Every structure is written in C-alpha cells, then in structure tokens.
GROMACS .gro file of C-alpha atoms in nm:
model
  282
    1UNK     CA    1   0.224   2.404  -2.503
    2UNK     CA    2   0.509   2.149  -2.479
    3UNK     CA    3   0.417   2.105  -2.096
    4UNK     CA    4   0.069   2.014  -2.209
    5UNK     CA    5   0.178   1.758  -2.482
    6UNK     CA    6   0.432   1.615  -2.193
    7UNK     CA    7   0.134   1.571  -1.990
    8UNK     CA    8  -0.069   1.385  -2.216
    9UNK     CA    9   0.193   1.180  -2.366
   10UNK     CA   10   0.315   1.039  -1.998
   11UNK     CA   11  -0.051   0.969  -1.886
   12UNK     CA   12  -0.125   0.810  -2.247
   13UNK     CA   13   0.187   0.594  -2.202
   14UNK     CA   14   0.145   0.494  -1.863
   15UNK     CA   15  -0.199   0.395  -1.928
   16UNK     CA   16  -0.127   0.207  -2.217
   17UNK     CA   17   0.150   0.000  -2.070
   18UNK     CA   18  -0.115  -0.102  -1.805
   19UNK     CA   19  -0.334  -0.206  -2.058
   20UNK     CA   20  -0.101  -0.395  -2.274
   21UNK     CA   21   0.251  -0.482  -2.162
   22UNK     CA   22   0.163  -0.500  -1.787
   23UNK     CA   23  -0.155  -0.621  -1.810
   24UNK     CA   24  -0.101  -0.971  -1.658
   25UNK     CA   25   0.154  -0.826  -1.401
   26UNK     CA   26  -0.063  -0.541  -1.288
   27UNK     CA   27  -0.402  -0.508  -1.391
   28UNK     CA   28  -0.479  -0.880  -1.351
   29UNK     CA   29  -0.373  -0.917  -0.989
   30UNK     CA   30  -0.542  -0.582  -0.909
   31UNK     CA   31  -0.867  -0.714  -1.019
   32UNK     CA   32  -0.826  -1.036  -0.883
   33UNK     CA   33  -0.768  -0.902  -0.522
   34UNK     CA   34  -1.078  -0.672  -0.556
   35UNK     CA   35  -1.293  -0.977  -0.643
   36UNK     CA   36  -1.112  -1.227  -0.425
   37UNK     CA   37  -1.110  -1.012  -0.103
   38UNK     CA   38  -1.455  -0.793  -0.186
   39UNK     CA   39  -1.288  -0.485  -0.179
   40UNK     CA   40  -1.548  -0.248  -0.401
   41UNK     CA   41  -1.897  -0.302  -0.347
   42UNK     CA   42  -2.171  -0.123  -0.577
   43UNK     CA   43  -2.198   0.262  -0.467
   44UNK     CA   44  -1.850   0.254  -0.265
   45UNK     CA   45  -1.688   0.624  -0.253
   46UNK     CA   46  -1.345   0.549  -0.208
   47UNK     CA   47  -1.040   0.782  -0.104
   48UNK     CA   48  -0.743   0.644  -0.294
   49UNK     CA   49  -0.422   0.771  -0.081
   50UNK     CA   50  -0.148   0.890  -0.287
   51UNK     CA   51   0.150   0.912  -0.092
   52UNK     CA   52   0.402   1.006  -0.339
   53UNK     CA   53   0.548   0.705  -0.392
   54UNK     CA   54   0.541   0.423  -0.704
   55UNK     CA   55   0.314   0.234  -0.533
   56UNK     CA   56   0.033   0.463  -0.469
   57UNK     CA   57   0.052   0.620  -0.797
   58UNK     CA   58   0.016   0.306  -0.958
   59UNK     CA   59  -0.286   0.215  -0.761
   60UNK     CA   60  -0.436   0.537  -0.857
   61UNK     CA   61  -0.379   0.466  -1.227
   62UNK     CA   62  -0.507   0.108  -1.181
   63UNK     CA   63  -0.819   0.250  -1.011
   64UNK     CA   64  -0.863   0.466  -1.312
   65UNK     CA   65  -0.801   0.180  -1.541
   66UNK     CA   66  -1.080  -0.034  -1.352
   67UNK     CA   67  -1.321   0.263  -1.301
   68UNK     CA   68  -1.301   0.283  -1.722
   69UNK     CA   69  -1.449  -0.073  -1.735
   70UNK     CA   70  -1.721   0.038  -1.521
   71UNK     CA   71  -1.846  -0.311  -1.408
   72UNK     CA   72  -1.961  -0.172  -1.043
   73UNK     CA   73  -2.067   0.180  -0.994
   74UNK     CA   74  -1.839   0.359  -0.771
   75UNK     CA   75  -1.665   0.690  -0.689
   76UNK     CA   76  -1.314   0.769  -0.662
   77UNK     CA   77  -1.142   1.062  -0.473
   78UNK     CA   78  -0.742   1.077  -0.526
   79UNK     CA   79  -0.637   1.210  -0.188
   80UNK     CA   80  -0.301   1.343  -0.074
   81UNK     CA   81  -0.188   1.419   0.252
   82UNK     CA   82   0.093   1.641   0.308
   83UNK     CA   83   0.247   1.578   0.649
   84UNK     CA   84   0.507   1.834   0.648
   85UNK     CA   85   0.697   1.796   0.348
   86UNK     CA   86   0.973   2.012   0.234
   87UNK     CA   87   0.882   2.201  -0.058
   88UNK     CA   88   1.068   1.999  -0.312
   89UNK     CA   89   0.901   1.678  -0.219
   90UNK     CA   90   0.548   1.848  -0.206
   91UNK     CA   91   0.596   1.981  -0.567
   92UNK     CA   92   0.718   1.641  -0.684
   93UNK     CA   93   0.389   1.490  -0.567
   94UNK     CA   94   0.167   1.719  -0.727
   95UNK     CA   95   0.369   1.754  -1.053
   96UNK     CA   96   0.384   1.367  -1.103
   97UNK     CA   97  -0.022   1.390  -1.013
   98UNK     CA   98  -0.022   1.619  -1.320
   99UNK     CA   99   0.185   1.416  -1.568
  100UNK     CA  100  -0.038   1.117  -1.509
  101UNK     CA  101  -0.343   1.281  -1.527
  102UNK     CA  102  -0.445   1.214  -1.162
  103UNK     CA  103  -0.685   1.482  -1.044
  104UNK     CA  104  -0.559   1.487  -0.672
  105UNK     CA  105  -0.704   1.641  -0.359
  106UNK     CA  106  -0.443   1.775  -0.119
  107UNK     CA  107  -0.468   1.877   0.223
  108UNK     CA  108  -0.196   1.964   0.506
  109UNK     CA  109  -0.146   1.830   0.847
  110UNK     CA  110   0.124   1.881   1.115
  111UNK     CA  111   0.206   1.517   1.175
  112UNK     CA  112   0.594   1.531   1.099
  113UNK     CA  113   0.662   1.838   1.363
  114UNK     CA  114   0.423   1.621   1.598
  115UNK     CA  115   0.636   1.306   1.602
  116UNK     CA  116   0.985   1.461   1.518
  117UNK     CA  117   1.104   1.448   1.896
  118UNK     CA  118   0.917   1.119   1.966
  119UNK     CA  119   1.236   0.857   2.038
  120UNK     CA  120   1.009   0.540   2.095
  121UNK     CA  121   0.846   0.421   1.771
  122UNK     CA  122   0.820   0.739   1.598
  123UNK     CA  123   0.759   0.555   1.264
  124UNK     CA  124   0.465   0.371   1.399
  125UNK     CA  125   0.332   0.676   1.571
  126UNK     CA  126   0.365   0.873   1.280
  127UNK     CA  127   0.182   0.574   1.069
  128UNK     CA  128  -0.121   0.597   1.297
  129UNK     CA  129  -0.180   0.951   1.313
  130UNK     CA  130  -0.157   0.967   0.908
  131UNK     CA  131  -0.388   0.681   0.882
  132UNK     CA  132  -0.653   0.893   1.142
  133UNK     CA  133  -0.591   1.164   0.917
  134UNK     CA  134  -0.696   0.996   0.614
  135UNK     CA  135  -0.976   0.851   0.745
  136UNK     CA  136  -1.123   1.176   0.908
  137UNK     CA  137  -1.044   1.372   0.576
  138UNK     CA  138  -1.210   1.098   0.343
  139UNK     CA  139  -1.500   1.071   0.590
  140UNK     CA  140  -1.568   1.474   0.547
  141UNK     CA  141  -1.549   1.389   0.197
  142UNK     CA  142  -1.819   1.170   0.201
  143UNK     CA  143  -1.582   0.841   0.141
  144UNK     CA  144  -1.663   0.482   0.294
  145UNK     CA  145  -1.334   0.355   0.213
  146UNK     CA  146  -0.949   0.431   0.221
  147UNK     CA  147  -0.728   0.263  -0.004
  148UNK     CA  148  -0.358   0.212   0.055
  149UNK     CA  149  -0.085   0.110  -0.175
  150UNK     CA  150   0.071  -0.200   0.015
  151UNK     CA  151   0.176  -0.460  -0.213
  152UNK     CA  152   0.253  -0.891  -0.209
  153UNK     CA  153   0.602  -0.814  -0.108
  154UNK     CA  154   0.481  -0.573   0.172
  155UNK     CA  155   0.256  -0.850   0.310
  156UNK     CA  156   0.522  -1.135   0.320
  157UNK     CA  157   0.774  -0.902   0.474
  158UNK     CA  158   0.522  -0.806   0.749
  159UNK     CA  159   0.439  -1.185   0.815
  160UNK     CA  160   0.837  -1.254   0.880
  161UNK     CA  161   0.908  -0.938   1.044
  162UNK     CA  162   0.593  -1.022   1.319
  163UNK     CA  163   0.764  -1.345   1.365
  164UNK     CA  164   1.112  -1.223   1.402
  165UNK     CA  165   1.071  -0.915   1.572
  166UNK     CA  166   0.739  -0.947   1.729
  167UNK     CA  167   0.688  -1.310   1.842
  168UNK     CA  168   0.373  -1.350   1.674
  169UNK     CA  169   0.185  -1.494   1.359
  170UNK     CA  170   0.004  -1.205   1.181
  171UNK     CA  171  -0.033  -1.063   0.853
  172UNK     CA  172  -0.123  -0.741   0.660
  173UNK     CA  173  -0.512  -0.788   0.596
  174UNK     CA  174  -0.652  -0.712   0.258
  175UNK     CA  175  -0.943  -0.516   0.432
  176UNK     CA  176  -0.998  -0.381   0.754
  177UNK     CA  177  -1.306  -0.205   0.925
  178UNK     CA  178  -1.209   0.110   1.106
  179UNK     CA  179  -1.234   0.109   1.500
  180UNK     CA  180  -1.249   0.470   1.543
  181UNK     CA  181  -1.421   0.590   1.229
  182UNK     CA  182  -1.777   0.406   1.215
  183UNK     CA  183  -1.877   0.313   0.874
  184UNK     CA  184  -1.531   0.372   0.729
  185UNK     CA  185  -1.309   0.068   0.605
  186UNK     CA  186  -0.933   0.001   0.484
  187UNK     CA  187  -0.861  -0.166   0.155
  188UNK     CA  188  -0.545  -0.305  -0.002
  189UNK     CA  189  -0.609  -0.358  -0.367
  190UNK     CA  190  -0.261  -0.401  -0.456
  191UNK     CA  191  -0.242  -0.722  -0.217
  192UNK     CA  192  -0.133  -0.932  -0.521
  193UNK     CA  193   0.090  -0.727  -0.701
  194UNK     CA  194   0.477  -0.822  -0.690
  195UNK     CA  195   0.718  -0.513  -0.610
  196UNK     CA  196   0.951  -0.602  -0.910
  197UNK     CA  197   0.647  -0.546  -1.149
  198UNK     CA  198   0.558  -0.200  -0.999
  199UNK     CA  199   0.934  -0.104  -1.019
  200UNK     CA  200   0.921  -0.214  -1.395
  201UNK     CA  201   0.614  -0.014  -1.464
  202UNK     CA  202   0.796   0.268  -1.320
  203UNK     CA  203   1.122   0.251  -1.509
  204UNK     CA  204   0.928   0.148  -1.855
  205UNK     CA  205   0.758   0.491  -1.822
  206UNK     CA  206   1.024   0.694  -1.724
  207UNK     CA  207   0.876   0.801  -1.386
  208UNK     CA  208   1.063   0.930  -1.041
  209UNK     CA  209   0.860   0.902  -0.739
  210UNK     CA  210   0.949   0.972  -0.368
  211UNK     CA  211   1.125   0.702  -0.242
  212UNK     CA  212   0.940   0.681   0.076
  213UNK     CA  213   0.641   0.883   0.233
  214UNK     CA  214   0.775   0.933   0.623
  215UNK     CA  215   0.906   1.208   0.773
  216UNK     CA  216   1.260   1.064   0.712
  217UNK     CA  217   1.198   1.079   0.338
  218UNK     CA  218   1.524   1.306   0.306
  219UNK     CA  219   1.725   1.017   0.496
  220UNK     CA  220   1.550   0.735   0.302
  221UNK     CA  221   1.668   0.924  -0.022
  222UNK     CA  222   2.017   0.979   0.101
  223UNK     CA  223   2.020   0.585   0.212
  224UNK     CA  224   2.016   0.649   0.564
  225UNK     CA  225   1.789   0.409   0.724
  226UNK     CA  226   1.586   0.447   1.004
  227UNK     CA  227   1.566   0.119   1.269
  228UNK     CA  228   1.221   0.027   1.127
  229UNK     CA  229   1.355   0.035   0.766
  230UNK     CA  230   1.680  -0.113   0.840
  231UNK     CA  231   1.482  -0.427   0.994
  232UNK     CA  232   1.242  -0.452   0.681
  233UNK     CA  233   1.544  -0.442   0.475
  234UNK     CA  234   1.724  -0.738   0.663
  235UNK     CA  235   1.406  -0.925   0.621
  236UNK     CA  236   1.392  -0.827   0.234
  237UNK     CA  237   1.724  -0.943   0.206
  238UNK     CA  238   1.663  -1.261   0.376
  239UNK     CA  239   1.331  -1.330   0.157
  240UNK     CA  240   1.565  -1.284  -0.136
  241UNK     CA  241   1.861  -1.494  -0.046
  242UNK     CA  242   1.617  -1.766   0.029
  243UNK     CA  243   1.401  -1.725  -0.263
  244UNK     CA  244   1.703  -1.750  -0.503
  245UNK     CA  245   1.752  -2.119  -0.373
  246UNK     CA  246   1.407  -2.168  -0.364
  247UNK     CA  247   1.131  -1.994  -0.594
  248UNK     CA  248   0.842  -2.118  -0.394
  249UNK     CA  249   0.967  -1.952  -0.072
  250UNK     CA  250   0.777  -1.647  -0.105
  251UNK     CA  251   0.458  -1.787  -0.204
  252UNK     CA  252   0.480  -2.014   0.115
  253UNK     CA  253   0.526  -1.752   0.339
  254UNK     CA  254   0.212  -1.554   0.213
  255UNK     CA  255   0.022  -1.900   0.237
  256UNK     CA  256   0.141  -1.963   0.580
  257UNK     CA  257  -0.128  -1.728   0.727
  258UNK     CA  258  -0.385  -1.885   0.488
  259UNK     CA  259  -0.328  -2.221   0.600
  260UNK     CA  260  -0.323  -2.203   0.988
  261UNK     CA  261  -0.435  -2.504   1.190
  262UNK     CA  262  -0.565  -2.429   1.535
  263UNK     CA  263  -0.493  -2.781   1.632
  264UNK     CA  264  -0.134  -2.735   1.553
  265UNK     CA  265  -0.062  -2.417   1.738
  266UNK     CA  266   0.018  -2.377   2.121
  267UNK     CA  267  -0.174  -2.084   2.186
  268UNK     CA  268  -0.418  -1.818   1.963
  269UNK     CA  269  -0.621  -1.526   2.018
  270UNK     CA  270  -0.948  -1.527   1.921
  271UNK     CA  271  -1.138  -1.220   1.750
  272UNK     CA  272  -1.218  -1.058   2.085
  273UNK     CA  273  -0.838  -1.093   2.214
  274UNK     CA  274  -0.911  -1.348   2.447
  275UNK     CA  275  -0.611  -1.608   2.445
  276UNK     CA  276  -0.654  -1.973   2.419
  277UNK     CA  277  -0.404  -2.256   2.493
  278UNK     CA  278  -0.402  -2.617   2.339
  279UNK     CA  279  -0.417  -2.736   2.723
  280UNK     CA  280  -0.757  -2.564   2.762
  281UNK     CA  281  -0.904  -2.867   2.560
  282UNK     CA  282  -0.673  -3.137   2.571
   0.00000   0.00000   0.00000
C-alpha cells in the first residue's frame, strides 16, 4: 500500500511541476519545437524511446502532458531497449517508469556484447546499432516515428564538436527520415529545452536516473570518461566558459546553422552529397 501511494505521489508531483513550476522552461519549448519543426502530425504513432536518463524520462512525461491536451490525434508507445544493462541498471529504469506512471514496453538486444571488443569508434557503432533496433521494434509495433531525448545543449555541443573534431559544419537535426526503414522518421521534441532546466526538474522531484545509457554506463557513473564523452565534456566546458563572459554565445552557436550563406563559404555539399566550390561559379 505504501509503495502504491509513493508511485501516485511521485508521478503526480512530477506532472504538476511540469504544468506549473516548470511550464515555461519545459512544456513551452517542447510544444514550440513540435509546432515549429512539424514533429507531430495527425494519426502518428510515436515510439518514445526511454533510455533511462533524465532527458528521455522527462520527454516521456512531456509527451503524456501534450497528449492530455489532445489537440492532434496521435498514439504513444513508451519503448525501452535493454542493450545489455547490468541487473541494477535494468531494474532502475523499470522502477523509475513505475514511479512516474509511464507504461513502458521493454525489449532486449545483445548490442553491448557486440561492440565490447571494438576498438575504433565503439560509441558511434553502438549508437547506430541501438537506433537500428529502435526503428525495427517501433515499426514492428506499428509506429511511424521514434522520438529521442536530445536537448538544446546537445545540439550546440554537436555543432562545435563537428567543427573542432570533425572539420565540418553540421547540426543535430530536429527530425530526420530514416534511410534504412521506409516510412519511419526520427524526431527530437526536446530540441529547444535547456539541460539546466531538465536537471532542475529532476532535482525538484528528487528523482534519480542513469547518468548515461551506453555500454560504459558503469564507467560514466564512476566518473571514468570514454574518448567521446571526454571530447563532449571539453566542448561543454568551453561553451560554459565563453557563455560566462557573453550570455549570447550559446544562442549564437545555435543560430549559426540557421544563418548559413552559401555565398560566403568556400565549399558545401548539396542534399545528394555532391560537393560544390565557390570557384565553380566565380
């Protein structure tokens, strides 16, 4: 009985905090991204991918809230993929789903075992494999979209990481059509939400989630960074340092990929991947 009361109280508090205390910081930018980027269409069936971290769990609650308004007819499936978590991490995800009243569908894969011995870019390969499995399961369940919990800070960090470590200008798109799964689409409705506000919501509701959702969750929790996480952390710290001196820095990074002028770049690739140089028409 006490356990049932705790579940009801936790879910209710989390939901009320979204409607009241964090409405303008969380729900408003969530709804804005959906409208601005056309992320939800009538009769969509969306697989909300819950990885176990703060971002995806908040996304699930925001979807429940926007569904409550029911302005657009659509369906939701809350999808949890277990790629090989240890027992404690797997149980933590399911316990949090119960606490927050999120009816998850769990399925297992052996992705962690598959990438464990890969030396070159294991995180990249793991992410590609996880996304493929999510698409496949979502399609099996009759969904036409999967939703991932990447937020505003992920976007601006990705822009800088691409420039500093990849030598390219690109961004994390708010929606993408799948190349390998016909009729499927990926959406990122947390696109305009700041990470600090996600953390504030988590702490306000006294919630505890996985720190990261890859094979190296244990290492992340222990504070041992992988090569990819250390690069992202460096970029995160760089942005934080610059923003402490100029508060418009973060917004400017975000806008930089909206205000690209092809007349002022040396070269660019079109939608088919064909490279064009400014000397072609000089």
